[in-house]
Each structure stands twice: as structure tokens, then as C-alpha cells.
Amino acid sequence: YILSKLVLWPKKLRRELRTRSRVVRNLKRAQKLVQTDTNSDTYFVIGDSHTDVFSKNTMGAETKMMVNCKFNNGTISGIYANYHCAPKFVVHHIGAATAYSSNSRTSVIQARRKIDFLIKNHLLPHGARVVLVFGEIDCRVHIQRKSEEQNKTISQIIDETMIKYSELIFDLTKIGYRVTCYGPIATQKGSVPLDESYPRYKTEKERNQIADEFNQKLEKLCAANGFGFVTIFDQLHDHY
């Protein structure tokens, strides 16, 4: 067993070193693209996998590149940049982050730490237009579950999520970014086979009711503070 581990380790190490080398090259390339392929009207989109709508669903295309990586027990996580739709949109998919933990530097995804990386490495120019894409995972899984576990109403959990999410929005605004929030979409149909990689909780109707209230409260928060807001939720469901 020990010998087999010693044999496998060099392969694992070489793979990690190759990945790190590729990420360094990607970062330099991305920094150059920010200078050559973006302008003051470019929207820098940051968030979960639903950011991909802003790059014409090219998440798996050659235009996507990892610009930051972290290794943990054989798995790799990081930031994926996509310049497919530049100069209109530059997309940064930072992982399966929730709205609730979007400003956290210590959560599993460490969303805020990744956003800090984008700022520090000049991938998010000062004063840029920023579109935040968080909340779909909260609506699909966590809000209903937290409501039951904490014996609170759905509205109370959504309000608590808004407070957490607003911390990120206000922080970015304070340092000069022009923020727009993209609200979560309607939930996946209940008839779609369940994928364990993308869990969902309760019924399709219940999840859409949560997403509807989430969008309404996020829109109200944005309107009250001068932030932009956009959602296609109403175009994606038929009265739940």
C-alpha cells in the first residue's frame, strides 16, 4: 500500500505542477485581455454557474480559462475567466457560491477571497461595471431547508440572506464599483431527473415561490440604494 502511494504521488505532483503552470500563463493572458479587450462600458460578471448566460453558454469552450486554483485532496477549485463576449461582458465563474456566503472569506467556496484576488490582480478594474450573480443555489436548496431547521419562516430566511448578500454589494460599491444584481432564475422542472451534483429541495412550486420573493426583495434593495437590478425570472415560469 505504501509503495503504491509513493508510485502514484509523483504523477499527482506532476499534474498539480502542470496545472499551476497553466494557471500562471492564463492569469497573464487574462491581465493582457483586460487591457486590450475591455473598456469603461464592459460588464464584469461574477458569481455561480449562471454567469455563463453572459458568455453565450460557453463554459466548456476554449474561451474559458482557469486564472486561480486551489488543490484540496485531489480536487481543484478556482476562478474560471471567459472573454468570449468581450468587450460587452467578461465572465468570472467563482464556483457554487451562495448569496448568503458571497462575502465570506472562510466558507467552502471562499467567494470574497476570490473576488479579492480578481481586484488585486487587476482582473476587475477600479470603477468597473460589475454584475453579481448569486442566489439560485439559496433558492433551490438552502432557504427552505434552513427554514425547517431553524424553525423560521421562509421570509425570515430570505431577509437574513439579503443582509449577508448586501454586505458584498455595499463593500464593492464603497470601493468604487458600479454594481448590478442579476436575480435568480426559475427553478428546474420537477420532471427533470435529479442530478446529485445539483441537488434541489422540496417541490418545483415551492422553489419558484422562494425565487420570486427573493427577486422581489433583491430588486427592492437595489432600488433603495441606487444599484442596478435585472432578472428573467418572470420569463421562465408559467405562474409556477
Coordinates of C-alpha atoms in Angstrom, one line a residue:
Y1 CA 0.0 0.0 0.0
I2 CA 2.8 2.4 1.0
L3 CA 4.7 1.6 -2.2
S4 CA 1.7 2.2 -4.3
K5 CA 1.2 5.6 -2.8
L6 CA 4.8 6.5 -3.4
V7 CA 4.4 5.5 -7.1
L8 CA 1.3 7.5 -7.5
W9 CA 2.5 10.6 -5.8
P10 CA 4.9 11.8 -8.5
K11 CA 2.1 11.6 -11.1
K12 CA -0.2 13.6 -8.8
L13 CA 2.6 16.1 -8.1
R14 CA 3.4 16.5 -11.8
R15 CA -0.3 17.1 -12.6
E16 CA -0.5 19.7 -9.9
L17 CA 2.6 21.5 -11.2
R18 CA 1.3 21.4 -14.7
T19 CA -2.0 22.9 -13.6
R20 CA -0.3 25.6 -11.6
S21 CA 2.0 26.5 -14.6
R22 CA -1.0 26.7 -16.9
V23 CA -2.9 28.9 -14.4
V24 CA 0.0 31.3 -14.2
R25 CA 0.0 31.6 -18.0
N26 CA -3.7 32.0 -18.1
L27 CA -3.6 34.8 -15.5
K28 CA -1.0 36.7 -17.5
R29 CA -3.1 36.3 -20.6
A30 CA -6.3 37.4 -18.8
Q31 CA -4.5 40.5 -17.5
K32 CA -3.5 41.4 -21.0
L33 CA -7.0 40.8 -22.3
V34 CA -8.4 43.2 -19.7
Q35 CA -6.1 45.9 -21.2
T36 CA -6.8 45.1 -24.8
D37 CA -10.4 43.7 -25.0
T38 CA -12.3 45.7 -22.4
N39 CA -13.4 49.3 -21.9
S40 CA -15.3 51.5 -19.5
D41 CA -18.6 50.1 -20.6
T42 CA -17.6 46.4 -20.1
Y43 CA -19.6 44.5 -17.6
F44 CA -17.5 42.2 -15.4
V45 CA -19.8 39.3 -14.3
I46 CA -19.0 37.4 -11.1
G47 CA -20.8 34.6 -9.5
D48 CA -22.0 31.0 -9.7
S49 CA -22.5 28.9 -12.9
H50 CA -25.4 31.1 -14.0
T51 CA -22.8 33.7 -15.0
D52 CA -22.5 31.5 -18.1
V53 CA -25.5 33.1 -19.7
F54 CA -23.4 36.2 -20.2
S55 CA -20.8 34.3 -22.2
K56 CA -23.4 32.6 -24.5
N57 CA -23.1 29.3 -22.6
T58 CA -19.5 28.7 -23.5
M59 CA -18.5 27.4 -20.0
G60 CA -16.7 24.4 -21.5
A61 CA -15.3 26.1 -24.6
E62 CA -11.7 27.0 -25.3
T63 CA -12.5 30.6 -24.3
K64 CA -12.8 29.6 -20.7
M65 CA -9.5 29.6 -18.7
M66 CA -8.6 29.0 -15.0
V67 CA -6.9 32.0 -13.6
N68 CA -6.7 30.9 -10.0
C69 CA -6.6 27.5 -8.4
K70 CA -6.6 25.7 -5.1
F71 CA -5.9 22.0 -4.5
N72 CA -7.7 20.0 -1.8
N73 CA -7.5 16.2 -1.5
G74 CA -7.1 15.7 -5.2
T75 CA -9.8 18.2 -6.3
I76 CA -9.2 21.5 -8.0
S77 CA -11.2 24.6 -7.5
G78 CA -10.6 28.1 -8.7
I79 CA -11.8 31.0 -10.8
Y80 CA -12.7 30.5 -14.5
A81 CA -12.5 33.5 -16.7
N82 CA -14.3 33.8 -20.1
Y83 CA -13.7 36.6 -22.6
H84 CA -15.9 35.1 -25.3
C85 CA -18.3 38.1 -25.2
A86 CA -15.7 40.9 -24.5
P87 CA -15.8 43.8 -24.7
K88 CA -19.5 43.7 -23.7
F89 CA -19.1 41.0 -21.0
V90 CA -16.2 39.4 -19.1
V91 CA -17.3 36.5 -17.0
H92 CA -15.7 35.1 -13.8
H93 CA -17.3 31.9 -12.6
I94 CA -16.0 31.5 -9.0
G95 CA -17.8 28.3 -8.1
A96 CA -21.0 27.2 -6.4
A97 CA -21.2 30.2 -4.1
T98 CA -24.5 31.2 -2.4
A99 CA -25.8 34.7 -1.9
Y100 CA -25.6 34.1 1.9
S101 CA -21.9 33.3 1.8
S102 CA -21.0 35.7 -1.1
N103 CA -19.0 38.0 1.1
S104 CA -17.3 35.2 3.1
R105 CA -13.6 34.6 3.0
T106 CA -13.8 31.4 5.1
S107 CA -16.7 29.4 3.6
V108 CA -16.1 26.4 1.4
I109 CA -16.1 28.4 -1.8
Q110 CA -14.4 31.4 -0.3
A111 CA -16.2 33.7 -2.7
R112 CA -15.0 37.0 -1.2
R113 CA -11.4 35.8 -1.2
K114 CA -11.7 35.0 -4.9
I115 CA -13.2 38.5 -5.6
D116 CA -10.3 40.0 -3.7
F117 CA -8.0 38.0 -6.0
L118 CA -9.6 39.5 -9.1
I119 CA -9.2 43.0 -7.7
K120 CA -5.6 42.5 -6.5
N121 CA -4.6 41.0 -9.9
H122 CA -6.2 43.8 -12.0
L123 CA -8.8 41.5 -13.5
L124 CA -11.5 43.7 -12.1
P125 CA -10.5 47.3 -13.0
H126 CA -11.3 50.1 -10.5
G127 CA -14.6 51.7 -11.1
A128 CA -15.8 48.9 -13.5
R129 CA -19.4 47.8 -14.0
V130 CA -19.9 44.7 -12.0
V131 CA -22.8 42.2 -12.3
L132 CA -23.2 39.9 -9.3
V133 CA -24.9 36.5 -10.0
F134 CA -25.8 34.8 -6.7
G135 CA -28.9 33.4 -5.2
E136 CA -30.1 30.5 -7.4
I137 CA -28.5 27.9 -5.1
D138 CA -30.0 29.5 -2.0
C139 CA -33.5 29.3 -3.6
R140 CA -33.0 25.8 -4.9
V141 CA -31.8 24.2 -1.7
H142 CA -30.8 26.3 1.4
I143 CA -33.6 28.7 2.2
Q144 CA -36.4 26.1 2.6
R145 CA -34.0 23.8 4.5
K146 CA -32.8 26.5 6.8
S147 CA -36.5 27.5 7.4
E148 CA -37.2 24.0 8.7
E149 CA -34.0 23.5 10.6
Q150 CA -34.2 26.9 12.4
N151 CA -38.0 27.0 12.8
K152 CA -38.2 30.3 10.9
T153 CA -40.4 31.5 8.1
I154 CA -39.2 31.5 4.5
S155 CA -39.4 35.3 4.6
Q156 CA -37.2 35.5 7.6
I157 CA -34.5 33.3 6.0
I158 CA -34.7 35.4 2.8
D159 CA -34.3 38.6 4.8
E160 CA -31.2 37.1 6.5
T161 CA -29.8 36.2 3.2
M162 CA -30.4 39.7 1.8
I163 CA -28.5 41.1 4.8
K164 CA -25.5 38.8 4.0
Y165 CA -25.6 39.5 0.3
S166 CA -25.9 43.2 0.8
E167 CA -22.6 43.2 2.6
L168 CA -20.8 42.3 -0.6
I169 CA -22.8 44.7 -2.7
F170 CA -22.1 47.7 -0.3
D171 CA -18.5 46.8 0.0
L172 CA -17.9 46.8 -3.7
T173 CA -19.8 50.0 -4.1
K174 CA -17.7 51.7 -1.4
I175 CA -14.5 51.0 -3.3
G176 CA -15.8 52.4 -6.5
Y177 CA -17.5 49.6 -8.4
R178 CA -20.9 50.1 -10.2
V179 CA -22.9 47.2 -9.2
T180 CA -25.9 45.5 -10.8
C181 CA -27.5 42.3 -9.4
Y182 CA -28.8 39.6 -11.6
G183 CA -31.7 37.8 -9.8
P184 CA -32.0 34.0 -9.7
I185 CA -33.9 32.2 -12.4
A186 CA -36.9 30.0 -12.1
T187 CA -36.2 26.5 -10.8
Q188 CA -35.6 23.3 -12.7
K189 CA -38.8 21.4 -13.6
G190 CA -39.7 18.7 -11.2
S191 CA -40.0 16.2 -14.1
V192 CA -36.3 16.6 -14.8
P193 CA -34.3 13.6 -13.4
L194 CA -32.5 14.5 -10.3
D195 CA -28.7 15.1 -10.6
E196 CA -26.9 14.5 -7.3
S197 CA -24.4 17.2 -8.3
Y198 CA -27.2 19.8 -8.5
P199 CA -29.5 19.0 -5.6
R200 CA -32.9 20.5 -5.2
Y201 CA -35.2 20.7 -2.2
K202 CA -39.0 20.5 -2.0
T203 CA -41.3 20.9 -4.9
E204 CA -40.9 23.0 -8.1
K205 CA -43.7 25.3 -7.0
E206 CA -42.2 25.9 -3.6
R207 CA -38.8 26.6 -5.1
N208 CA -40.3 29.1 -7.5
Q209 CA -42.2 30.9 -4.8
I210 CA -38.9 31.3 -2.9
A211 CA -37.1 32.6 -6.0
D212 CA -40.0 35.0 -6.7
E213 CA -39.8 36.5 -3.2
F214 CA -36.0 36.5 -3.3
N215 CA -36.1 38.5 -6.6
Q216 CA -38.7 41.0 -5.3
K217 CA -36.7 41.7 -2.1
L218 CA -33.4 42.0 -4.1
E219 CA -35.0 44.4 -6.5
K220 CA -36.3 46.5 -3.6
L221 CA -32.8 46.5 -2.0
C222 CA -31.2 47.6 -5.3
A223 CA -33.8 50.3 -6.0
A224 CA -33.5 51.8 -2.5
N225 CA -29.7 52.1 -2.8
G226 CA -29.2 53.0 -6.4
F227 CA -27.9 49.6 -7.6
G228 CA -28.9 48.1 -10.9
F229 CA -31.2 45.0 -11.0
V230 CA -32.2 42.6 -13.7
T231 CA -33.9 39.2 -13.8
I232 CA -35.5 37.0 -16.3
F233 CA -37.4 35.0 -13.7
D234 CA -40.8 36.0 -15.0
Q235 CA -40.0 34.9 -18.5
L236 CA -39.0 31.4 -17.3
H237 CA -42.1 30.2 -15.4
D238 CA -45.8 29.8 -16.1
H239 CA -47.3 31.0 -12.8
Y240 CA -45.2 28.4 -11.0

